[in-house]
Each structure stands twice: as structure tokens, then as C-alpha cells.
Coordinates of C-alpha atoms in Angstrom, one line a residue:
M1 CA 108.5 82.4 88.2
S2 CA 111.5 83.6 90.1
S3 CA 113.5 80.4 90.2
T4 CA 112.4 79.6 86.7
A5 CA 114.0 82.9 85.6
L6 CA 117.2 82.1 87.5
S7 CA 117.5 78.6 86.1
A8 CA 116.7 79.9 82.6
A9 CA 119.5 82.4 82.9
S10 CA 122.0 80.0 84.3
S11 CA 121.4 77.2 81.8
A12 CA 120.4 79.0 78.6
K13 CA 123.4 77.8 76.7
K14 CA 123.1 74.2 77.8
A15 CA 119.3 73.9 77.4
A16 CA 118.6 76.2 74.4
P17 CA 116.5 73.7 72.5
G18 CA 114.5 72.9 75.6
L19 CA 114.0 76.6 76.3
V20 CA 112.9 77.2 72.7
L21 CA 110.4 74.3 73.1
G22 CA 109.1 75.8 76.3
A23 CA 108.7 79.2 74.8
I24 CA 106.7 77.8 72.0
G25 CA 104.4 76.1 74.5
V26 CA 103.9 79.0 76.9
V27 CA 104.7 82.3 75.3
F28 CA 102.9 82.1 72.0
G29 CA 99.6 80.5 72.9
D30 CA 97.6 83.8 72.8
I31 CA 99.0 85.2 69.6
G32 CA 99.1 81.7 68.1
T33 CA 95.3 81.2 68.4
S34 CA 94.4 84.6 66.9
P35 CA 94.0 83.1 63.3
L36 CA 90.8 81.4 64.6
Y37 CA 88.9 84.7 64.4
T38 CA 91.0 87.7 63.3
L39 CA 90.6 87.7 59.5
R40 CA 86.9 86.9 59.9
E41 CA 86.3 89.9 62.1
C42 CA 88.4 92.1 59.8
L43 CA 86.3 91.2 56.8
K44 CA 83.1 91.7 58.7
A45 CA 84.3 95.2 59.8
A46 CA 85.3 96.0 56.2
G47 CA 81.8 95.2 55.0
G48 CA 82.4 92.1 53.0
I49 CA 84.8 90.4 50.5
T50 CA 86.3 92.3 47.6
Q51 CA 89.8 91.9 46.3
T52 CA 90.8 95.3 47.6
N53 CA 89.5 94.5 51.1
V54 CA 91.2 91.1 51.2
F55 CA 94.5 92.2 49.9
G56 CA 94.5 95.3 52.0
I57 CA 93.5 93.6 55.2
V58 CA 96.0 90.7 55.0
S59 CA 98.7 93.3 54.2
L60 CA 97.7 95.3 57.2
I61 CA 97.8 92.2 59.4
L62 CA 101.3 91.3 58.1
W63 CA 102.8 94.7 58.6
S64 CA 101.2 95.2 61.9
I65 CA 102.8 92.0 63.1
I66 CA 106.1 93.0 61.7
I67 CA 106.1 96.5 63.2
V68 CA 104.5 95.8 66.6
V69 CA 105.6 92.3 67.5
T70 CA 108.9 91.8 65.6
L71 CA 110.3 95.3 65.6
K72 CA 108.9 96.7 68.8
Y73 CA 108.8 93.8 71.1
V74 CA 111.2 91.2 69.8
S75 CA 113.9 93.6 68.6
F76 CA 113.4 96.6 70.9
V77 CA 111.4 96.2 74.1
M78 CA 113.0 92.9 75.0
R79 CA 116.3 94.7 75.4
A80 CA 114.9 96.4 78.5
D81 CA 115.0 93.5 80.9
N82 CA 115.0 94.1 84.6
E83 CA 117.8 91.6 85.5
G84 CA 116.2 89.1 83.1
E85 CA 112.6 89.8 83.9
G86 CA 110.0 91.5 81.7
G87 CA 106.4 92.6 81.9
I88 CA 104.7 95.9 82.6
L89 CA 105.4 96.0 86.3
A90 CA 109.1 94.9 85.9
L91 CA 109.4 97.7 83.2
T92 CA 107.8 100.2 85.6
A93 CA 110.2 99.3 88.4
L94 CA 113.2 99.7 86.0
A95 CA 111.9 103.0 84.5
S96 CA 111.0 104.5 87.9
G97 CA 114.5 103.7 89.1
V98 CA 116.2 105.8 86.5
A99 CA 113.6 108.5 85.8
P100 CA 113.7 112.0 87.4
V101 CA 112.3 111.8 91.0
R102 CA 109.4 114.2 90.2
L103 CA 108.1 111.8 87.5
R104 CA 108.3 108.5 89.5
G105 CA 104.8 108.8 90.9
V106 CA 103.5 109.3 87.4
L107 CA 105.4 106.3 86.1
L108 CA 104.1 104.1 88.9
T109 CA 100.6 105.2 88.0
L110 CA 101.1 104.3 84.4
G111 CA 102.5 100.9 85.3
V112 CA 99.7 100.1 87.7
F113 CA 97.1 101.1 85.0
G114 CA 98.9 98.8 82.5
A115 CA 98.9 96.0 85.1
A116 CA 95.1 96.5 85.7
M117 CA 94.5 96.3 81.9
F118 CA 96.5 93.1 81.8
Y119 CA 94.0 91.5 84.2
G120 CA 91.2 92.5 81.8
D121 CA 93.1 90.7 79.1
S122 CA 93.4 87.7 81.4
M123 CA 89.6 87.5 81.7
I124 CA 88.9 87.8 78.0
T125 CA 91.6 85.5 76.5
P126 CA 90.3 82.2 77.9
A127 CA 86.7 83.1 77.0
I128 CA 87.3 84.1 73.3
S129 CA 90.0 81.5 72.7
V130 CA 88.0 78.5 73.9
I131 CA 84.7 79.5 72.5
S132 CA 86.2 80.2 69.1
A133 CA 87.7 76.8 69.0
V134 CA 84.5 75.1 70.1
E135 CA 82.5 76.9 67.4
G136 CA 84.2 74.7 64.9
V137 CA 81.8 71.9 65.8
T138 CA 79.0 73.7 64.0
L139 CA 80.7 72.8 60.7
V140 CA 80.6 69.1 61.8
D141 CA 76.9 69.3 62.7
P142 CA 75.0 72.7 62.6
H143 CA 72.6 71.3 65.3
L144 CA 75.5 71.6 67.8
T145 CA 75.3 75.4 67.8
E146 CA 73.3 75.4 71.0
W147 CA 75.9 73.4 72.7
I148 CA 78.8 75.8 72.1
V149 CA 78.3 77.7 75.3
P150 CA 77.8 74.6 77.5
I151 CA 80.8 72.8 76.0
S152 CA 83.0 75.9 76.5
L153 CA 81.9 76.3 80.1
V154 CA 82.8 72.6 80.8
I155 CA 86.2 73.1 79.3
L156 CA 86.9 76.3 81.2
T157 CA 85.6 74.9 84.5
G158 CA 88.0 72.0 84.2
L159 CA 90.9 74.3 83.3
F160 CA 90.4 76.6 86.3
K161 CA 89.8 73.6 88.6
L162 CA 93.1 72.1 87.6
Q163 CA 95.0 75.3 88.5
K164 CA 95.6 74.2 92.1
R165 CA 97.5 71.2 90.9
G166 CA 100.1 73.4 89.2
T167 CA 101.3 73.5 85.6
G168 CA 104.5 71.6 85.9
A169 CA 103.2 68.2 84.6
V170 CA 100.9 69.8 82.0
G171 CA 103.7 72.1 80.8
T172 CA 105.8 69.2 79.5
V173 CA 103.3 68.6 76.7
F174 CA 102.6 72.3 75.9
G175 CA 105.6 72.7 73.6
P176 CA 105.0 69.6 71.4
V177 CA 101.2 70.4 71.1
M178 CA 101.9 74.0 70.0
I179 CA 104.6 72.8 67.5
V180 CA 101.9 70.6 65.9
W181 CA 99.5 73.6 66.0
F182 CA 101.9 76.0 64.3
V183 CA 103.0 73.4 61.7
T184 CA 99.3 72.8 61.0
L185 CA 98.7 76.6 60.6
A186 CA 101.5 76.7 58.1
A187 CA 100.3 73.7 56.2
L188 CA 96.7 74.9 56.0
G189 CA 97.9 78.3 54.7
V190 CA 100.2 76.8 52.1
S191 CA 97.4 74.5 50.8
H192 CA 95.4 77.5 49.7
I193 CA 98.2 79.9 48.7
V194 CA 99.4 77.5 46.0
T195 CA 95.9 77.6 44.4
H196 CA 95.8 81.4 44.5
T197 CA 99.3 82.6 44.3
A198 CA 98.3 86.1 43.6
I199 CA 97.7 86.7 47.3
V200 CA 101.5 86.7 47.8
Q201 CA 101.5 90.2 46.3
A202 CA 99.8 91.4 49.5
V203 CA 103.3 91.2 51.1
S204 CA 103.8 94.6 49.7
P205 CA 102.8 97.4 52.1
L206 CA 101.4 99.3 49.2
Y207 CA 98.2 97.2 49.4
A208 CA 97.7 98.3 53.0
V209 CA 98.3 101.9 52.1
K210 CA 95.9 101.7 49.2
F211 CA 93.2 100.1 51.4
V212 CA 93.6 102.9 54.0
A213 CA 93.7 105.7 51.4
Q214 CA 90.6 104.5 49.5
A215 CA 88.4 104.3 52.6
P216 CA 90.0 105.9 55.7
A217 CA 86.9 105.6 57.9
T218 CA 86.4 102.0 57.1
A219 CA 90.1 101.2 57.5
F220 CA 90.1 102.9 60.9
V221 CA 87.3 100.6 62.1
V222 CA 89.1 97.6 60.5
L223 CA 92.3 98.4 62.5
G224 CA 90.4 97.6 65.7
S225 CA 90.0 94.0 64.3
V226 CA 93.5 93.8 62.8
F227 CA 94.7 94.4 66.4
L228 CA 93.3 91.0 67.3
A229 CA 96.4 89.5 65.5
L230 CA 98.6 91.3 68.0
T231 CA 96.9 90.5 71.3
G232 CA 99.7 88.1 72.5
G233 CA 102.5 90.5 71.8
E234 CA 102.8 91.7 75.3
A235 CA 103.3 88.1 76.4
L236 CA 106.6 87.9 74.6
Y237 CA 108.0 90.5 76.9
A238 CA 106.2 89.4 80.1
D239 CA 107.4 85.8 79.8
M240 CA 111.0 86.8 79.0
G241 CA 112.1 85.8 82.5
H242 CA 110.9 82.3 82.0
F243 CA 113.0 81.5 79.0
G244 CA 115.3 84.3 78.1
K245 CA 115.5 86.5 75.1
K246 CA 117.3 84.3 72.6
P247 CA 114.9 81.3 72.8
I248 CA 111.8 83.5 72.4
R249 CA 113.4 85.3 69.5
L250 CA 114.4 82.1 67.8
A251 CA 110.9 80.5 68.3
W252 CA 109.2 83.6 66.9
L253 CA 111.4 84.1 63.9
L254 CA 111.9 80.5 62.9
L255 CA 108.4 79.0 63.6
V256 CA 105.7 81.2 64.9
L257 CA 105.9 84.3 62.6
P258 CA 106.2 82.2 59.4
S259 CA 103.3 80.0 60.5
L260 CA 101.0 82.9 61.3
V261 CA 101.7 84.8 58.1
L262 CA 101.2 81.7 56.0
N263 CA 97.9 80.9 57.7
Y264 CA 96.6 84.5 57.3
F265 CA 97.5 84.5 53.7
G266 CA 96.0 81.1 53.2
Q267 CA 92.7 82.2 54.7
A268 CA 92.8 85.3 52.5
A269 CA 93.3 83.1 49.4
L270 CA 90.4 80.8 50.5
V271 CA 87.8 83.6 50.9
L272 CA 88.7 85.0 47.5
E273 CA 88.1 81.6 45.9
K274 CA 85.1 80.7 48.1
P275 CA 83.4 83.8 49.6
S276 CA 81.0 81.7 51.6
A277 CA 83.9 80.6 53.8
I278 CA 83.8 84.1 55.4
A279 CA 81.7 82.6 58.3
Q280 CA 84.6 80.3 59.4
P281 CA 87.6 80.8 57.2
F282 CA 90.0 79.1 59.6
F283 CA 88.1 75.8 59.9
Q284 CA 86.9 75.8 56.3
S285 CA 90.5 75.9 55.2
A286 CA 90.8 72.3 56.3
P287 CA 89.6 69.3 54.2
D288 CA 86.4 67.6 55.5
W289 CA 88.3 64.6 56.8
A290 CA 90.5 66.9 59.0
L291 CA 87.8 69.0 60.5
V292 CA 87.2 67.0 63.7
P293 CA 90.9 66.6 64.4
L294 CA 91.4 70.3 63.7
V295 CA 88.7 71.3 66.2
L296 CA 90.3 69.1 68.8
L297 CA 93.7 70.5 68.1
A298 CA 92.4 74.1 68.2
T299 CA 90.7 73.4 71.5
A300 CA 94.0 72.1 73.0
A301 CA 95.8 75.2 71.7
T302 CA 93.3 77.5 73.2
I303 CA 93.5 75.8 76.5
I304 CA 97.2 76.2 76.4
A305 CA 96.8 79.9 75.5
S306 CA 94.4 80.3 78.4
Q307 CA 96.7 78.6 80.8
A308 CA 99.6 80.9 79.9
V309 CA 97.4 84.0 80.6
I310 CA 96.1 82.6 83.9
S311 CA 99.6 81.8 85.1
G312 CA 100.6 85.3 84.1
A313 CA 97.9 86.7 86.2
F314 CA 99.1 84.7 89.2
S315 CA 102.6 86.0 88.7
M316 CA 101.5 89.6 88.2
T317 CA 99.6 89.3 91.5
K318 CA 102.7 88.2 93.3
Q319 CA 104.6 91.1 91.9
A320 CA 101.9 93.6 92.8
V321 CA 101.7 92.4 96.4
Q322 CA 105.5 92.7 96.8
L323 CA 105.5 96.2 95.2
G324 CA 102.8 97.3 97.6
F325 CA 99.9 97.6 95.1
L326 CA 97.7 94.8 96.5
P327 CA 97.1 93.6 100.0
R328 CA 98.6 90.3 101.1
I329 CA 96.9 87.4 99.2
P330 CA 97.6 83.7 99.9
V331 CA 100.0 82.3 97.4
V332 CA 100.3 78.5 97.1
H333 CA 103.5 77.0 95.7
T334 CA 102.5 74.1 93.5
S335 CA 106.1 72.7 93.1
T336 CA 108.6 71.7 95.7
H337 CA 111.6 72.6 93.4
E338 CA 110.2 75.5 91.2
I339 CA 109.2 78.4 93.4
G340 CA 108.0 80.2 90.3
Q341 CA 105.1 77.8 89.9
V342 CA 102.4 79.5 92.0
Y343 CA 98.6 79.3 92.4
V344 CA 96.6 82.2 93.8
P345 CA 93.2 80.9 94.9
F346 CA 91.5 84.3 95.1
I347 CA 92.7 85.3 91.6
N348 CA 91.7 81.9 90.2
V349 CA 88.1 82.2 91.5
T350 CA 87.8 85.9 90.3
L351 CA 89.1 85.1 86.8
Y352 CA 86.8 82.1 86.6
A353 CA 83.7 84.1 87.6
A354 CA 84.6 86.8 85.0
V355 CA 85.2 84.2 82.3
V356 CA 81.9 82.4 82.9
F357 CA 80.1 85.8 82.8
L358 CA 81.8 86.6 79.5
V359 CA 80.9 83.3 77.9
V360 CA 77.3 83.4 79.1
F361 CA 76.8 87.1 78.3
F362 CA 78.5 87.4 74.9
K363 CA 77.8 83.8 73.8
S364 CA 80.0 83.8 70.7
S365 CA 83.5 84.8 69.6
D366 CA 82.0 87.4 67.3
N367 CA 80.6 89.2 70.2
L368 CA 83.6 88.7 72.4
A369 CA 85.9 90.1 69.7
A370 CA 84.2 93.5 70.3
A371 CA 85.4 93.3 73.9
Y372 CA 88.9 92.3 73.0
G373 CA 91.7 94.7 72.2
I374 CA 91.2 97.9 74.1
A375 CA 92.9 96.5 77.3
V376 CA 95.9 95.1 75.5
A377 CA 96.2 98.1 73.2
S378 CA 96.3 100.4 76.3
T379 CA 99.0 98.2 77.9
M380 CA 101.1 98.3 74.7
L381 CA 100.9 102.1 74.5
L382 CA 102.0 102.4 78.2
T383 CA 104.9 100.1 77.5
T384 CA 106.1 102.4 74.7
L385 CA 105.8 105.4 77.0
L386 CA 107.8 103.7 79.7
M387 CA 110.4 102.8 77.1
Y388 CA 111.0 106.5 76.5
F389 CA 112.5 106.7 80.0
I390 CA 114.6 103.6 79.4
T391 CA 116.1 104.9 76.2
H392 CA 116.6 108.4 77.5
C393 CA 117.5 108.0 81.1
L394 CA 119.1 104.5 81.3
W395 CA 120.5 103.9 77.8
R396 CA 121.5 107.6 77.4
W397 CA 120.3 107.8 73.8
K398 CA 120.5 111.2 72.2
P399 CA 117.1 113.0 72.1
L400 CA 116.9 112.7 68.3
A401 CA 117.5 108.9 68.4
T402 CA 115.0 108.5 71.2
A403 CA 112.3 110.5 69.3
A404 CA 113.0 108.6 66.0
V405 CA 112.2 105.3 67.7
I406 CA 109.6 106.2 70.4
L407 CA 107.4 108.6 68.4
P408 CA 106.5 106.2 65.5
L409 CA 105.9 103.3 67.9
A410 CA 103.7 105.5 70.1
L411 CA 101.8 106.7 67.1
V412 CA 101.1 103.2 65.9
D413 CA 100.0 102.2 69.4
A414 CA 97.8 105.3 69.7
V415 CA 96.1 104.4 66.4
F416 CA 95.3 101.0 67.6
V417 CA 94.0 102.3 71.0
S418 CA 91.8 104.9 69.2
S419 CA 90.5 102.3 66.7
N420 CA 89.5 100.0 69.6
V421 CA 87.6 102.9 71.3
S422 CA 84.8 102.4 68.8
K423 CA 84.2 99.0 70.2
V424 CA 83.7 100.2 73.8
L425 CA 79.9 100.2 73.7
E426 CA 79.9 96.8 71.9
G427 CA 81.8 95.0 74.6
G428 CA 85.0 96.9 75.2
W429 CA 83.4 98.4 78.3
F430 CA 84.0 95.1 80.2
P431 CA 87.8 95.1 80.3
L432 CA 87.8 98.8 80.9
L433 CA 85.4 98.4 83.8
A434 CA 87.4 95.5 85.2
G435 CA 90.7 97.3 84.7
G436 CA 89.2 100.5 86.3
V437 CA 88.1 98.6 89.4
L438 CA 91.5 97.0 89.8
F439 CA 93.3 100.3 89.2
T440 CA 91.2 101.9 91.9
V441 CA 92.0 99.0 94.3
M442 CA 95.7 99.0 93.6
T443 CA 96.2 102.8 93.9
T444 CA 94.0 102.9 97.0
W445 CA 96.0 100.2 98.7
H446 CA 99.3 101.9 97.7
K447 CA 98.2 105.3 99.0
G448 CA 96.7 103.8 102.1
R449 CA 100.0 102.0 103.0
E450 CA 101.8 105.3 102.5
T451 CA 99.4 107.0 104.9
I452 CA 99.8 104.2 107.5
V453 CA 103.6 104.5 107.3
D454 CA 103.5 108.3 107.6
K455 CA 101.2 107.9 110.6
M456 CA 103.6 105.4 112.3
K457 CA 106.5 107.7 111.7
T458 CA 104.5 110.5 113.4
D459 CA 103.0 108.4 116.3
N460 CA 105.7 105.9 117.1
M461 CA 109.1 106.6 118.7
P462 CA 112.3 106.2 116.8
L463 CA 113.6 102.7 117.5
V464 CA 117.1 103.6 118.7
A465 CA 115.9 106.3 121.1
L466 CA 113.2 103.9 122.6
I467 CA 115.7 101.1 123.2
H468 CA 118.1 103.3 125.0
S469 CA 115.4 104.9 127.1
L470 CA 114.1 101.5 128.1
C471 CA 117.4 99.8 128.8
D472 CA 119.7 102.6 130.1
G473 CA 117.3 103.8 132.8
A474 CA 116.9 102.6 136.3
H475 CA 113.4 101.2 135.6
S476 CA 114.1 99.1 132.6
P477 CA 111.5 96.3 132.0
P478 CA 112.3 92.8 133.2
R479 CA 113.8 90.5 130.6
V480 CA 112.5 87.0 129.8
N481 CA 114.3 84.1 128.2
G482 CA 114.2 83.6 124.5
T483 CA 114.1 85.7 121.3
A484 CA 111.4 88.0 120.2
V485 CA 111.2 88.8 116.5
F486 CA 109.0 91.7 115.2
P487 CA 108.5 91.4 111.4
G488 CA 106.9 94.0 109.1
G489 CA 108.2 97.1 110.7
V490 CA 109.2 100.5 109.3
V491 CA 112.9 101.3 109.1
D492 CA 114.2 103.1 112.2
M493 CA 110.8 103.1 113.9
A494 CA 109.6 101.1 116.8
P495 CA 107.1 98.5 115.6
S496 CA 103.5 98.6 117.0
A497 CA 103.7 94.9 118.1
F498 CA 106.8 95.8 120.3
L499 CA 104.9 98.7 121.9
H500 CA 101.8 96.6 122.5
N501 CA 103.9 93.9 124.1
L502 CA 105.5 96.4 126.5
K503 CA 102.2 97.9 127.3
H504 CA 100.3 94.7 128.0
N505 CA 103.0 92.3 129.3
G506 CA 105.5 94.8 130.7
V507 CA 108.5 92.7 129.6
M508 CA 111.3 92.4 127.0
H509 CA 112.8 89.2 125.7
Q510 CA 116.5 88.6 126.2
T511 CA 117.1 89.1 122.5
N512 CA 114.9 91.4 120.4
I513 CA 115.1 91.5 116.6
F514 CA 113.3 94.2 114.6
L515 CA 112.7 93.4 111.0
A516 CA 111.9 96.1 108.4
G517 CA 111.5 95.0 104.9
T518 CA 111.8 97.0 101.6
T519 CA 111.2 95.9 98.1
D520 CA 113.9 96.9 95.6
N521 CA 113.3 97.7 91.9
V522 CA 114.8 94.4 90.9
P523 CA 113.3 90.9 90.6
H524 CA 115.8 89.2 93.0
V525 CA 118.2 90.3 95.7
P526 CA 121.2 88.0 96.3
D527 CA 121.3 86.3 99.7
E528 CA 124.4 88.2 100.7
R529 CA 122.6 91.5 100.3
K530 CA 119.2 90.5 101.7
A531 CA 119.8 91.4 105.3
T532 CA 121.7 94.2 107.0
V533 CA 122.1 94.0 110.8
V534 CA 122.6 97.0 113.1
D535 CA 123.5 96.2 116.7
L536 CA 121.4 98.6 118.9
G537 CA 123.0 97.3 122.1
H538 CA 121.3 95.5 125.0
E539 CA 121.0 92.5 122.7
C540 CA 118.6 94.3 120.4
Y541 CA 119.1 94.3 116.7
A542 CA 117.6 96.2 113.7
V543 CA 117.5 94.1 110.5
T544 CA 116.8 95.8 107.2
V545 CA 115.6 93.2 104.7
H546 CA 115.7 93.8 101.0
Y547 CA 113.5 91.7 98.7
G548 CA 113.1 91.7 94.9
F549 CA 109.6 92.2 93.5
M550 CA 109.6 88.5 92.3
E551 CA 110.2 87.2 95.8
I552 CA 107.9 86.3 98.7
P553 CA 109.1 87.1 102.2
N554 CA 110.4 84.2 104.3
V555 CA 111.3 85.4 107.8
P556 CA 112.9 82.2 109.1
F557 CA 115.2 82.2 106.2
I558 CA 116.1 85.8 106.8
L559 CA 116.9 85.0 110.4
E560 CA 119.3 82.3 109.2
L561 CA 121.0 84.8 107.0
A562 CA 121.1 87.5 109.7
Q563 CA 122.7 85.3 112.4
K564 CA 125.9 85.3 110.3
Q565 CA 126.2 89.0 111.3
M566 CA 125.3 88.4 114.9
P567 CA 128.1 86.3 116.5
N568 CA 126.5 86.2 119.9
W569 CA 123.1 84.8 118.7
K570 CA 121.9 81.8 116.9
Y571 CA 118.5 81.2 115.5
E572 CA 116.7 78.5 117.4
P573 CA 113.1 78.0 116.2
A574 CA 112.0 76.5 119.5
D575 CA 113.2 79.6 121.5
T576 CA 111.9 82.2 119.1
S577 CA 108.6 84.0 119.2
F578 CA 107.2 86.1 116.5
F579 CA 105.2 89.2 117.5
L580 CA 102.8 90.6 114.9
A581 CA 100.6 93.7 115.1
R582 CA 97.0 92.9 114.1
D583 CA 95.8 96.4 113.8
T584 CA 92.3 97.3 112.8
V585 CA 92.2 100.2 110.3
M586 CA 89.3 102.6 110.9
A587 CA 88.1 105.2 108.3
T588 CA 87.5 108.5 110.0
G589 CA 87.3 110.9 107.0
E590 CA 90.2 112.9 108.5
S591 CA 92.8 111.9 106.0
K592 CA 94.3 114.8 103.9
T593 CA 95.3 112.4 101.1
M594 CA 92.3 110.2 100.6
P595 CA 88.5 110.9 100.4
L596 CA 86.3 109.0 102.8
W597 CA 85.2 106.4 100.2
R598 CA 88.8 105.5 99.6
E599 CA 89.5 105.3 103.3
K600 CA 86.7 102.8 103.7
L601 CA 87.9 100.8 100.7
F602 CA 91.4 100.7 102.2
A603 CA 90.0 99.6 105.6
F604 CA 88.0 96.9 103.9
L605 CA 91.1 95.6 102.0
A606 CA 93.2 95.7 105.2
R607 CA 90.5 93.6 107.1
N608 CA 90.5 91.0 104.4
A609 CA 94.2 90.7 103.7
A610 CA 95.8 87.3 104.3
Q611 CA 97.3 86.6 107.7
A612 CA 100.7 88.1 108.1
A613 CA 102.0 84.9 109.7
E614 CA 101.2 82.9 106.5
Y615 CA 102.6 85.7 104.3
Y616 CA 105.9 85.7 106.2
S617 CA 106.1 81.9 106.3
L618 CA 106.1 81.9 110.1
P619 CA 105.6 78.7 112.2
A620 CA 102.0 79.0 113.4
N621 CA 102.8 77.7 116.9
R622 CA 105.4 80.5 117.6
V623 CA 103.3 83.5 116.6
V624 CA 101.8 86.0 119.0
E625 CA 99.4 88.6 117.6
M626 CA 98.9 91.9 119.4
G627 CA 95.8 93.9 118.4
G628 CA 95.3 97.6 118.1
Q629 CA 93.5 100.3 116.1
I630 CA 94.7 102.7 113.5
N631 CA 92.6 105.7 112.6
I632 CA 93.2 107.2 109.2

């Protein structure tokens, strides 16, 4: 993602058509496949087909899309880019950097909760998208109903199995396929609007207001299904770093929005003319000869929608690791020239297991629709709350202007969240459960790391004082040839691996380099600002490394940058050894900041984190690990 963002920013003017095409193929898959099930679920929640229901619901869908997606995300939230990057974690980093210090912990908690809910969405989107497309085969042959789940599982298994190959090759066809999809949506909609032109009157918001006023309780329940039309809205912001604001806005306003509106209105016209079409209004809007091609096209579109969400989960994981909310997880780069194309095996397996469970347990898109919405609605509300700090603290809007924008948006989001609460027992419990587990893991890891750092600052000696006490005295340890590098330390503190080496081997290398990394609240840090070297004397150097939250540490590359500030030393891989502390974390129940169960969870996560050598991109044959134990 990181290099994709950079290349998008640098070549936006030259490659605008290509970026628009890419945005159509990647960004809009989720929201673009919502017509498969949204109107059907809304009419079911409303209790059936009446002219008031149909006109009111399609008007609600239209104005929900305009308010939430077009006005909130496309026009407002996308202005809050973190050096070109978007998404709930990028927004959290931006907001926490400008908010009052006393509130930063609260903002981080909100951002982590939103990220956890995003993972819940990543589990449901592939399941409901693919199964809703496959359900179209029942119109071809009703006897194929029992094959819906097996066919869906085969498609999803193939999709997750292909993740390790990367999305570069497949991505080139995403755009054209999705253009065909959106043009098809528009054509199907127009074909029925022209036969029932009265449906165009539902463009007026008065029909939505009338529907809500006549039956407020029913309308409140229906809003939980109307929200299904908005579930891809957060992706517009999350994928901003891939393509830039302008291509996403152009694609949305010129193709995606008109196609979605025309299709929803066309389905509404169809069910008014043919009430029996309520079972599958999307597929029954096509003529008989086009049914099989439409099922195949819908399946391709849902695969693309699923791919975008899965890739987003990989990228979110990389950000969470860098920001200190998840332990080190192996990340595989699937492209030699695009560092943003990553594959996270553990996340892939976890998502696959969750998706299989959802398909087997819920069995239909009707049932899955009940589980869909609460996670995304929660993330959208949190995005609005974070935007308050952007407008107030970063953009310096006047309080009245901030309130005039934030309060209505927060009210709309709160209504959608509360309307989806009614679906918790019907299936919404799953994303909440998954998100709750992930939120617990992420906050536990973050708090545990803080505890470890505090303990190191208490137990370990300050680095400068230790170096001078060792090298200025009469009994300084013998020096051996070569360079010793100690990655992963705490700024100004002696790293554990250095202390272990002194204790067990009783020597120091001729040159010693102490690396302490920090993650800044920006996606990328320029190379010239990545490494700051402080000469401690006695050929010992403290290097403070600054990473962006979209970057993965690469110690050899940092050493190449650092040597420019160290005229008497040159990085020679064959003469350099990397010393890592492989400490075992033990839960003792003595922590003042975490209960025993969280201590044990943190210890479990620490034991199962990826190898530091792999995470730091160290040459395996030059790594020395020094073991120890940390009691928390």
C-alpha cells in the first residue's frame, strides 16, 4: 500500500484515467454489490409491497447514499488525509496528533475499536457477497438450491487460496469487469424505470419523510436494512491512499452513484409491477436470456468486492503492527516492485475460517444480512467523532461551524447504529463478538508493550551512563573485531541484548550501534529523516529510527542511511552481527495496570509473535539471539 500511495500521488495528473479505472475496480466493489440484496431486505423488514413502502424505501436509500457517502465521505471526510492516506487508523493517528494530550488515549481507544469492527466487516463481506450472487442460480433451476452453500464455499476457498500469489495480475482486470458491472446495473434499472416512470417521483425526500412519519417503528427497523446500501462507504476513505481523492470522486460521481441509483429505482419499479419478484428483485430484473450471464457477472463482481476487503484487512494489520496494537505478524510481499502488495498468512487463514463458518452457519444472504451492518455502522460513527477533532483542532473551524457539520452527521450515524442493534440477536452478534475479541487483543498488546517499556526504563541503565562506565574505567571489557547492532531498543536505554552479551560473553565489539525505533503519526517518513545518529564516544552510536505507520522496519537499509552520519564507519554485512533479545514474558499477577488474565494473554501473544529477525529484515546467518525473562 505504501508505495502504491506514493506512486499515486506522484503520477495522479499523468495517469488520472488509469487511477479512475483502478478505483472503480478496487474501491467500489463492496458498495457496488449491495443491490443484490438491499431492496429485498428492506421490503421484507417493511412487511411487504405497498406503494408507500416502495416509494418511501427507495427514497430512503437514495438520500442515505447522498448524505452518508456523497456528502460525508466523498465531500468531507476525504479532506482529512494523513499525507494522502485514509482509513480509521490513519485518521486516528492524525486526530491524536492534534487533539489535547489528555484525550489522546481516548482517541486511540476509539480508533482501535473502529479497526476491530473493520475486521468484522472483512469477515462478513465475502460471505454475503458471494452467496448472494450464487443464489441467482435458483432462478435458472430451483433444484440447485441445495448447491448454493457448496458452490459458495468452492469459490471462497479458491479466492483465499489465491491470496498468496498477490493481486497484481488479477487487479488489471478488476476495473474493466466492474465497469461492465456498473453499466449493467444502470441498464437493468433503466429498463424498468421506463415502464413505470412514476417511481422517479421517489427522488423527492418527502416520500422518505412520509414513510417514516406514518410508521416510525417500522421505519426504524427498515433503516437497519437501508444501511446495507452504505456498507462500502468506509472503503472510499480507506482506499484513498491507493488512488487519490480526485479519481475516487470522479468514479463515484460519474459512474458508480448514477448506476446504483438507477438500479435501486429500477428494482422498485419492478416489484410494483410484479410483486412476486420480491424474492429476487435484482436477478428477476433481467430478461430470461440474460440470467445466466448476469449470475456469472455478479459472481465476478462479488469476488472482486471480497478481494478488496481482504486486501484491506492485510493492510490494516500492517498498520496495527507498526502502531503497536498487534504483535509482530509475518508479512509477505507479493510484488518485487510494489511494496504495498502484501499477504498476511495468519490473517488470511483467520478470515477464511470465519467466512466458512458464516456461510455454513447462516446458509443464505437473507440470514447473513441480519449479521451485516452493525460493525460498519459503528466504524462510521467513530469516523465522525474523530472528524470533530480534525475540524476543531487541525482545521481550526469555529465551534458553530464544527457543530453544524458534525452533529447532523453523528445523529445520522447514531440512528443507523441503533437501528442495527435490533439485528444483534439475529446475527449481528458475530461481528460484535469478533470485533470484541480483536479489540481486547489489540488493547492488551498495546498496554502490555507500555508495561514492558516502563519496566525496561526502571530496570535497565541509561545507555550513555553505561557506555561511559564501561569504557572510561580501568576494567573495560575487551573489544572484538566487527560491528554489533542492537535493534528494537528503547530510546536512551541500554538494550537487554547488549546487557546479556556483556554478562555471558564479557566482551564488546569494536563498533556498537544501538537502534531505537519509533512510529510517527504519518504514513511515511522521508529517508533523510528516518535515522538520527548520536555519537556516544568509544565507537558507540545511538540511532533513533523514525518509521511511518505504513512502513515495515528494514534494519540493513537503516544502517545504510545511518553510515552517512558516521564518517568513520561503513556498513559491511559480512562484518556485522545483529544481537536480539529473545525474552520470555511471564505473567505474575503483580502488574498494577493489567489484571492477571490480561497479563497471561499478553504473555501468550508475545510467545507467538513472529521472529524479530524476520520482522527487521535481518540476514539469518548474522543474527545472535540472547534469551532472558521478563516478569510483569
